[in-house]
Amino acid sequence: MEFMLDTANLDEIRKYRTIIPLAGVTSNPSILKREGAVDFYAHMRAIRAIIGSEASLHVQVVAADFEGIVADARAILANIGEDVYVKVPVSEQGLKAMKVLKADGVNLTATAIYTKFQAYLAIAAGADYIAPYFNRMENQNIDPRAAITEMAREIARVGSGTKILAASFKNVGQVNAALECGAQAATMGVDILDAALSMSVIGAAVADFTADWEAVHGAGVTVSDL
Ligand code: G3P
């Protein structure tokens, strides 16, 4: 199971790389917009410096036409690193670009996936990751659970090495569902992690344990003080 952060905020990445087993960082132009008019390549290199070479970095193209997507992908690789996973939307032009890029051995994350058919095409195109948009699918009255289940079945059927990197989450239940339906990876905003880990019952349990320990050993004494 790979947990990734869907953010381009350096502080959020710095914080959560020390907390979760961070497998990678993803972003798109809308996520980047939140950071303001940053120097794109310098910012992406800064993310790479924070997460190290073991975690995967997924960077999205901006152009929507075949030539532009291929040019964007080559620029991303040249300016950020050859090991970047280039995010390409599964559109007609995006699929056309994926064929060329995959033939050159580029790491590909097929994104903007709302349907099983898009996923099947991206799997056949040799995408390393496919990113179904969980919450956005629900908004379109498309069942993401059923779709991700079938994507996982297709990967198993054809013996593909493609991994499902589920994305677009609004709550932790959606993340759980995506993983339970067969997604090998999930990328999420820190709001999901904050909500999941700040449940009052977790804090209350820890406070109770501390109080019970201190009732015996004294206030402020912990195991390491013995
Ligand atoms: O990684 C794709 C994701 O960022 C889309 O999420 O929240 O815009 O639906 P959202």
PDB file of C-alpha atoms and ligand atoms in Angstrom:
ATOM      1  CA  MET A   1       0.000   0.000   0.000  1.00  0.00           C
ATOM      2  CA  GLU A   2       1.492   3.337  -1.061  1.00  0.00           C
ATOM      3  CA  PHE A   3       0.405   6.536   0.662  1.00  0.00           C
ATOM      4  CA  MET A   4       1.082   9.710  -1.270  1.00  0.00           C
ATOM      5  CA  LEU A   5       0.444  13.379  -0.635  1.00  0.00           C
ATOM      6  CA  ASP A   6      -1.616  15.299  -3.183  1.00  0.00           C
ATOM      7  CA  THR A   7      -0.095  18.679  -2.473  1.00  0.00           C
ATOM      8  CA  ALA A   8       2.635  21.031  -3.625  1.00  0.00           C
ATOM      9  CA  ASN A   9       2.908  22.781  -0.273  1.00  0.00           C
ATOM     10  CA  LEU A  10       6.471  22.403   0.974  1.00  0.00           C
ATOM     11  CA  ASP A  11       5.593  22.761   4.664  1.00  0.00           C
ATOM     12  CA  GLU A  12       2.895  20.093   4.410  1.00  0.00           C
ATOM     13  CA  ILE A  13       5.314  17.732   2.671  1.00  0.00           C
ATOM     14  CA  ARG A  14       8.085  18.462   5.210  1.00  0.00           C
ATOM     15  CA  LYS A  15       5.690  17.748   8.063  1.00  0.00           C
ATOM     16  CA  TYR A  16       4.040  14.584   6.766  1.00  0.00           C
ATOM     17  CA  ARG A  17       7.174  12.915   5.427  1.00  0.00           C
ATOM     18  CA  THR A  18       8.197  12.545   9.065  1.00  0.00           C
ATOM     19  CA  ILE A  19       4.793  11.156  10.091  1.00  0.00           C
ATOM     20  CA  ILE A  20       3.578   8.734   7.417  1.00  0.00           C
ATOM     21  CA  PRO A  21       5.419   6.166   5.304  1.00  0.00           C
ATOM     22  CA  LEU A  22       5.402   8.615   2.400  1.00  0.00           C
ATOM     23  CA  ALA A  23       5.607   6.815  -0.940  1.00  0.00           C
ATOM     24  CA  GLY A  24       5.314   9.861  -3.167  1.00  0.00           C
ATOM     25  CA  VAL A  25       3.944  13.296  -3.958  1.00  0.00           C
ATOM     26  CA  THR A  26       1.448  14.169  -6.659  1.00  0.00           C
ATOM     27  CA  SER A  27       0.153  17.485  -7.911  1.00  0.00           C
ATOM     28  CA  ASN A  28      -1.644  19.101 -10.795  1.00  0.00           C
ATOM     29  CA  PRO A  29      -1.979  22.711 -12.008  1.00  0.00           C
ATOM     30  CA  SER A  30      -4.971  23.343  -9.719  1.00  0.00           C
ATOM     31  CA  ILE A  31      -3.033  22.161  -6.677  1.00  0.00           C
ATOM     32  CA  LEU A  32      -0.034  24.267  -7.719  1.00  0.00           C
ATOM     33  CA  LYS A  33      -2.253  27.341  -8.043  1.00  0.00           C
ATOM     34  CA  ARG A  34      -2.643  27.299  -4.245  1.00  0.00           C
ATOM     35  CA  GLU A  35       1.096  27.976  -3.913  1.00  0.00           C
ATOM     36  CA  GLY A  36       0.887  31.160  -5.990  1.00  0.00           C
ATOM     37  CA  ALA A  37       3.242  32.132  -8.795  1.00  0.00           C
ATOM     38  CA  VAL A  38       6.122  29.896  -7.731  1.00  0.00           C
ATOM     39  CA  ASP A  39       9.009  29.004 -10.036  1.00  0.00           C
ATOM     40  CA  PHE A  40       7.578  25.719 -11.299  1.00  0.00           C
ATOM     41  CA  TYR A  41      10.775  23.774 -11.883  1.00  0.00           C
ATOM     42  CA  ALA A  42      12.534  25.104  -8.781  1.00  0.00           C
ATOM     43  CA  HIS A  43       9.462  24.255  -6.709  1.00  0.00           C
ATOM     44  CA  MET A  44       9.317  20.703  -8.031  1.00  0.00           C
ATOM     45  CA  ARG A  45      13.033  20.265  -7.403  1.00  0.00           C
ATOM     46  CA  ALA A  46      12.445  21.499  -3.850  1.00  0.00           C
ATOM     47  CA  ILE A  47       9.793  18.810  -3.381  1.00  0.00           C
ATOM     48  CA  ARG A  48      12.244  16.213  -4.688  1.00  0.00           C
ATOM     49  CA  ALA A  49      14.880  17.439  -2.251  1.00  0.00           C
ATOM     50  CA  ILE A  50      12.435  17.040   0.647  1.00  0.00           C
ATOM     51  CA  ILE A  51      11.128  13.575  -0.235  1.00  0.00           C
ATOM     52  CA  GLY A  52      14.447  12.111  -1.422  1.00  0.00           C
ATOM     53  CA  SER A  53      15.062   9.799  -4.325  1.00  0.00           C
ATOM     54  CA  GLU A  54      13.191   6.801  -2.904  1.00  0.00           C
ATOM     55  CA  ALA A  55       9.749   8.423  -3.007  1.00  0.00           C
ATOM     56  CA  SER A  56       8.053   8.958  -6.358  1.00  0.00           C
ATOM     57  CA  LEU A  57       7.325  12.423  -7.706  1.00  0.00           C
ATOM     58  CA  HIS A  58       4.375  12.768 -10.097  1.00  0.00           C
ATOM     59  CA  VAL A  59       4.264  15.963 -12.146  1.00  0.00           C
ATOM     60  CA  GLN A  60       1.467  16.837 -14.544  1.00  0.00           C
ATOM     61  CA  VAL A  61       1.749  18.207 -18.067  1.00  0.00           C
ATOM     62  CA  VAL A  62      -0.204  21.373 -18.831  1.00  0.00           C
ATOM     63  CA  ALA A  63      -0.598  21.269 -22.618  1.00  0.00           C
ATOM     64  CA  ALA A  64      -3.702  19.513 -23.926  1.00  0.00           C
ATOM     65  CA  ASP A  65      -2.526  18.655 -27.459  1.00  0.00           C
ATOM     66  CA  PHE A  66      -0.273  15.773 -28.476  1.00  0.00           C
ATOM     67  CA  GLU A  67       2.797  17.809 -29.433  1.00  0.00           C
ATOM     68  CA  GLY A  68       2.432  20.021 -26.371  1.00  0.00           C
ATOM     69  CA  ILE A  69       2.045  17.094 -23.985  1.00  0.00           C
ATOM     70  CA  VAL A  70       5.163  15.395 -25.361  1.00  0.00           C
ATOM     71  CA  ALA A  71       7.101  18.679 -25.166  1.00  0.00           C
ATOM     72  CA  ASP A  72       5.886  19.287 -21.586  1.00  0.00           C
ATOM     73  CA  ALA A  73       6.891  15.763 -20.594  1.00  0.00           C
ATOM     74  CA  ARG A  74      10.382  16.165 -22.023  1.00  0.00           C
ATOM     75  CA  ALA A  75      10.789  19.535 -20.288  1.00  0.00           C
ATOM     76  CA  ILE A  76       9.625  18.064 -16.961  1.00  0.00           C
ATOM     77  CA  LEU A  77      12.150  15.238 -17.240  1.00  0.00           C
ATOM     78  CA  ALA A  78      14.988  17.550 -18.298  1.00  0.00           C
ATOM     79  CA  ASN A  79      14.362  20.148 -15.581  1.00  0.00           C
ATOM     80  CA  ILE A  80      13.217  18.029 -12.642  1.00  0.00           C
ATOM     81  CA  GLY A  81      14.674  14.581 -13.218  1.00  0.00           C
ATOM     82  CA  GLU A  82      14.433  11.580 -15.505  1.00  0.00           C
ATOM     83  CA  ASP A  83      12.856   9.519 -12.711  1.00  0.00           C
ATOM     84  CA  VAL A  84       9.747  11.733 -12.477  1.00  0.00           C
ATOM     85  CA  TYR A  85       6.386  10.119 -13.210  1.00  0.00           C
ATOM     86  CA  VAL A  86       4.827  12.324 -15.846  1.00  0.00           C
ATOM     87  CA  LYS A  87       1.099  12.737 -15.278  1.00  0.00           C
ATOM     88  CA  VAL A  88      -0.845  12.685 -18.525  1.00  0.00           C
ATOM     89  CA  PRO A  89      -4.656  12.962 -18.670  1.00  0.00           C
ATOM     90  CA  VAL A  90      -6.374  10.028 -20.378  1.00  0.00           C
ATOM     91  CA  SER A  91      -7.814  12.011 -23.269  1.00  0.00           C
ATOM     92  CA  GLU A  92      -7.455  11.243 -26.960  1.00  0.00           C
ATOM     93  CA  GLN A  93      -4.393  13.491 -27.190  1.00  0.00           C
ATOM     94  CA  GLY A  94      -3.033  12.212 -23.896  1.00  0.00           C
ATOM     95  CA  LEU A  95      -3.221   8.579 -25.002  1.00  0.00           C
ATOM     96  CA  LYS A  96      -1.469   9.457 -28.241  1.00  0.00           C
ATOM     97  CA  ALA A  97       1.319  11.112 -26.249  1.00  0.00           C
ATOM     98  CA  MET A  98       1.560   8.152 -23.855  1.00  0.00           C
ATOM     99  CA  LYS A  99       2.410   5.825 -26.744  1.00  0.00           C
ATOM    100  CA  VAL A 100       5.364   7.979 -27.723  1.00  0.00           C
ATOM    101  CA  LEU A 101       6.529   8.606 -24.173  1.00  0.00           C
ATOM    102  CA  LYS A 102       6.249   4.961 -23.122  1.00  0.00           C
ATOM    103  CA  ALA A 103       8.285   3.909 -26.163  1.00  0.00           C
ATOM    104  CA  ASP A 104      11.012   6.188 -24.767  1.00  0.00           C
ATOM    105  CA  GLY A 105      10.781   4.514 -21.357  1.00  0.00           C
ATOM    106  CA  VAL A 106       9.186   7.478 -19.569  1.00  0.00           C
ATOM    107  CA  ASN A 107       7.493   6.771 -16.221  1.00  0.00           C
ATOM    108  CA  LEU A 108       3.800   7.518 -16.740  1.00  0.00           C
ATOM    109  CA  THR A 109       0.902   8.259 -14.416  1.00  0.00           C
ATOM    110  CA  ALA A 110      -2.344   8.290 -16.362  1.00  0.00           C
ATOM    111  CA  THR A 111      -4.663  10.780 -14.716  1.00  0.00           C
ATOM    112  CA  ALA A 112      -8.134  12.365 -14.904  1.00  0.00           C
ATOM    113  CA  ILE A 113      -9.691   8.894 -14.979  1.00  0.00           C
ATOM    114  CA  TYR A 114     -13.443   8.786 -14.470  1.00  0.00           C
ATOM    115  CA  THR A 115     -14.308   5.538 -16.267  1.00  0.00           C
ATOM    116  CA  LYS A 116     -13.223   1.926 -16.498  1.00  0.00           C
ATOM    117  CA  PHE A 117     -12.694   2.347 -20.226  1.00  0.00           C
ATOM    118  CA  GLN A 118     -10.162   5.136 -19.722  1.00  0.00           C
ATOM    119  CA  ALA A 119      -8.387   2.908 -17.230  1.00  0.00           C
ATOM    120  CA  TYR A 120      -8.345  -0.088 -19.570  1.00  0.00           C
ATOM    121  CA  LEU A 121      -6.842   2.020 -22.347  1.00  0.00           C
ATOM    122  CA  ALA A 122      -4.192   3.416 -20.008  1.00  0.00           C
ATOM    123  CA  ILE A 123      -3.315  -0.054 -18.720  1.00  0.00           C
ATOM    124  CA  ALA A 124      -2.942  -1.263 -22.321  1.00  0.00           C
ATOM    125  CA  ALA A 125      -0.802   1.808 -23.069  1.00  0.00           C
ATOM    126  CA  GLY A 126       1.606   0.693 -20.363  1.00  0.00           C
ATOM    127  CA  ALA A 127       0.955   3.398 -17.771  1.00  0.00           C
ATOM    128  CA  ASP A 128       2.873   2.750 -14.555  1.00  0.00           C
ATOM    129  CA  TYR A 129       0.063   4.223 -12.466  1.00  0.00           C
ATOM    130  CA  ILE A 130      -3.559   4.988 -13.283  1.00  0.00           C
ATOM    131  CA  ALA A 131      -5.328   7.631 -11.202  1.00  0.00           C
ATOM    132  CA  PRO A 132      -9.098   7.196 -10.872  1.00  0.00           C
ATOM    133  CA  TYR A 133     -10.757  10.289  -9.371  1.00  0.00           C
ATOM    134  CA  PHE A 134     -12.810   8.777  -6.548  1.00  0.00           C
ATOM    135  CA  ASN A 135     -14.858  11.765  -5.360  1.00  0.00           C
ATOM    136  CA  ARG A 136     -15.272  13.263  -8.804  1.00  0.00           C
ATOM    137  CA  MET A 137     -16.597   9.905 -10.042  1.00  0.00           C
ATOM    138  CA  GLU A 138     -19.188   9.919  -7.284  1.00  0.00           C
ATOM    139  CA  ASN A 139     -20.159  13.439  -8.325  1.00  0.00           C
ATOM    140  CA  GLN A 140     -20.797  12.073 -11.830  1.00  0.00           C
ATOM    141  CA  ASN A 141     -22.964   9.254 -10.459  1.00  0.00           C
ATOM    142  CA  ILE A 142     -20.234   6.754 -11.383  1.00  0.00           C
ATOM    143  CA  ASP A 143     -19.583   4.134  -8.691  1.00  0.00           C
ATOM    144  CA  PRO A 144     -15.834   4.391  -7.947  1.00  0.00           C
ATOM    145  CA  ARG A 145     -15.855   1.237  -5.832  1.00  0.00           C
ATOM    146  CA  ALA A 146     -17.172  -0.915  -8.657  1.00  0.00           C
ATOM    147  CA  ALA A 147     -14.918   0.797 -11.184  1.00  0.00           C
ATOM    148  CA  ILE A 148     -11.725   0.390  -9.126  1.00  0.00           C
ATOM    149  CA  THR A 149     -12.610  -3.240  -8.436  1.00  0.00           C
ATOM    150  CA  GLU A 150     -12.865  -3.876 -12.173  1.00  0.00           C
ATOM    151  CA  MET A 151      -9.649  -1.953 -12.881  1.00  0.00           C
ATOM    152  CA  ALA A 152      -7.849  -4.217 -10.412  1.00  0.00           C
ATOM    153  CA  ARG A 153      -9.397  -7.268 -12.075  1.00  0.00           C
ATOM    154  CA  GLU A 154      -8.258  -6.106 -15.499  1.00  0.00           C
ATOM    155  CA  ILE A 155      -4.694  -5.592 -14.236  1.00  0.00           C
ATOM    156  CA  ALA A 156      -4.712  -9.129 -12.826  1.00  0.00           C
ATOM    157  CA  ARG A 157      -6.329 -10.584 -15.978  1.00  0.00           C
ATOM    158  CA  VAL A 158      -3.696  -9.221 -18.324  1.00  0.00           C
ATOM    159  CA  GLY A 159      -0.796  -9.561 -15.889  1.00  0.00           C
ATOM    160  CA  SER A 160      -0.025  -5.860 -16.118  1.00  0.00           C
ATOM    161  CA  GLY A 161       2.409  -4.078 -13.833  1.00  0.00           C
ATOM    162  CA  THR A 162       0.193  -0.993 -13.739  1.00  0.00           C
ATOM    163  CA  LYS A 163      -0.739   0.180 -10.246  1.00  0.00           C
ATOM    164  CA  ILE A 164      -3.940   1.952  -9.287  1.00  0.00           C
ATOM    165  CA  LEU A 165      -3.172   5.306  -7.644  1.00  0.00           C
ATOM    166  CA  ALA A 166      -6.581   6.414  -6.439  1.00  0.00           C
ATOM    167  CA  ALA A 167      -7.041  10.175  -6.081  1.00  0.00           C
ATOM    168  CA  SER A 168      -9.651  12.876  -5.457  1.00  0.00           C
ATOM    169  CA  PHE A 169     -10.741  12.161  -1.901  1.00  0.00           C
ATOM    170  CA  LYS A 170     -12.951  14.179   0.390  1.00  0.00           C
ATOM    171  CA  ASN A 171     -12.896  11.858   3.402  1.00  0.00           C
ATOM    172  CA  VAL A 172     -10.977   8.929   4.829  1.00  0.00           C
ATOM    173  CA  GLY A 173     -13.816   6.480   4.154  1.00  0.00           C
ATOM    174  CA  GLN A 174     -13.277   7.020   0.433  1.00  0.00           C
ATOM    175  CA  VAL A 175      -9.561   6.271   0.835  1.00  0.00           C
ATOM    176  CA  ASN A 176     -10.320   3.057   2.713  1.00  0.00           C
ATOM    177  CA  ALA A 177     -12.800   2.022   0.049  1.00  0.00           C
ATOM    178  CA  ALA A 178     -10.355   2.629  -2.800  1.00  0.00           C
ATOM    179  CA  LEU A 179      -7.652   0.549  -1.101  1.00  0.00           C
ATOM    180  CA  GLU A 180     -10.095  -2.220  -0.211  1.00  0.00           C
ATOM    181  CA  CYS A 181     -11.311  -2.353  -3.819  1.00  0.00           C
ATOM    182  CA  GLY A 182      -7.788  -3.033  -5.053  1.00  0.00           C
ATOM    183  CA  ALA A 183      -5.964   0.284  -5.370  1.00  0.00           C
ATOM    184  CA  GLN A 184      -2.297  -0.247  -4.538  1.00  0.00           C
ATOM    185  CA  ALA A 185      -1.790   3.448  -3.846  1.00  0.00           C
ATOM    186  CA  ALA A 186      -3.779   6.480  -2.755  1.00  0.00           C
ATOM    187  CA  THR A 187      -2.883  10.150  -2.903  1.00  0.00           C
ATOM    188  CA  MET A 188      -4.608  12.584  -0.587  1.00  0.00           C
ATOM    189  CA  GLY A 189      -4.531  16.089   0.779  1.00  0.00           C
ATOM    190  CA  VAL A 190      -3.295  16.611   4.318  1.00  0.00           C
ATOM    191  CA  ASP A 191      -6.869  17.486   5.333  1.00  0.00           C
ATOM    192  CA  ILE A 192      -7.685  13.768   5.083  1.00  0.00           C
ATOM    193  CA  LEU A 193      -4.734  12.797   7.286  1.00  0.00           C
ATOM    194  CA  ASP A 194      -5.423  15.601   9.754  1.00  0.00           C
ATOM    195  CA  ALA A 195      -9.038  14.501  10.124  1.00  0.00           C
ATOM    196  CA  ALA A 196      -8.149  10.821  10.429  1.00  0.00           C
ATOM    197  CA  LEU A 197      -5.478  11.331  13.089  1.00  0.00           C
ATOM    198  CA  SER A 198      -7.085  14.086  15.139  1.00  0.00           C
ATOM    199  CA  MET A 199     -10.144  12.075  16.225  1.00  0.00           C
ATOM    200  CA  SER A 200     -10.963  13.071  19.774  1.00  0.00           C
ATOM    201  CA  VAL A 201     -11.272   9.421  20.871  1.00  0.00           C
ATOM    202  CA  ILE A 202      -7.617   8.810  19.972  1.00  0.00           C
ATOM    203  CA  GLY A 203      -6.507  11.780  22.061  1.00  0.00           C
ATOM    204  CA  ALA A 204      -8.815  10.724  24.896  1.00  0.00           C
ATOM    205  CA  ALA A 205      -7.385   7.191  24.918  1.00  0.00           C
ATOM    206  CA  VAL A 206      -3.825   8.532  25.107  1.00  0.00           C
ATOM    207  CA  ALA A 207      -4.809  10.952  27.895  1.00  0.00           C
ATOM    208  CA  ASP A 208      -6.400   8.110  29.875  1.00  0.00           C
ATOM    209  CA  PHE A 209      -3.261   5.958  29.552  1.00  0.00           C
ATOM    210  CA  THR A 210      -1.086   8.846  30.703  1.00  0.00           C
ATOM    211  CA  ALA A 211      -3.341   9.588  33.675  1.00  0.00           C
ATOM    212  CA  ASP A 212      -3.400   5.944  34.784  1.00  0.00           C
ATOM    213  CA  TRP A 213       0.386   5.659  34.486  1.00  0.00           C
ATOM    214  CA  GLU A 214       0.963   8.891  36.391  1.00  0.00           C
ATOM    215  CA  ALA A 215      -1.455   7.805  39.133  1.00  0.00           C
ATOM    216  CA  VAL A 216       1.063   5.066  39.937  1.00  0.00           C
ATOM    217  CA  HIS A 217       4.420   6.638  39.031  1.00  0.00           C
ATOM    218  CA  GLY A 218       3.835  10.342  39.497  1.00  0.00           C
ATOM    219  CA  ALA A 219       3.162  13.259  37.193  1.00  0.00           C
ATOM    220  CA  GLY A 220       5.563  13.772  34.319  1.00  0.00           C
ATOM    221  CA  VAL A 221       7.268  10.378  34.778  1.00  0.00           C
ATOM    222  CA  THR A 222       7.441   8.195  31.657  1.00  0.00           C
ATOM    223  CA  VAL A 223       8.970   4.819  30.846  1.00  0.00           C
ATOM    224  CA  SER A 224      12.259   6.401  29.828  1.00  0.00           C
ATOM    225  CA  ASP A 225      12.556   8.030  33.276  1.00  0.00           C
ATOM    226  CA  LEU A 226      12.616   4.680  35.107  1.00  0.00           C
TER     227      LEU A 226
HETATM  228  O1  G3P B   1      -4.873  14.013  -7.951  1.00  0.00           O
HETATM  229  C1  G3P B   1      -6.119  14.384  -8.531  1.00  0.00           C
HETATM  230  C2  G3P B   1      -6.848  15.167  -7.570  1.00  0.00           C
HETATM  231  O2  G3P B   1      -6.024  16.224  -7.169  1.00  0.00           O
HETATM  232  C3  G3P B   1      -8.182  15.677  -7.933  1.00  0.00           C
HETATM  233  O3  G3P B   1      -8.725  15.951  -6.717  1.00  0.00           O
HETATM  234  O4  G3P B   1     -10.002  17.132  -5.048  1.00  0.00           O
HETATM  235  O5  G3P B   1      -9.633  18.168  -7.284  1.00  0.00           O
HETATM  236  O6  G3P B   1     -11.134  16.213  -7.053  1.00  0.00           O
HETATM  237  P1  G3P B   1      -9.957  16.933  -6.531  1.00  0.00           P
END
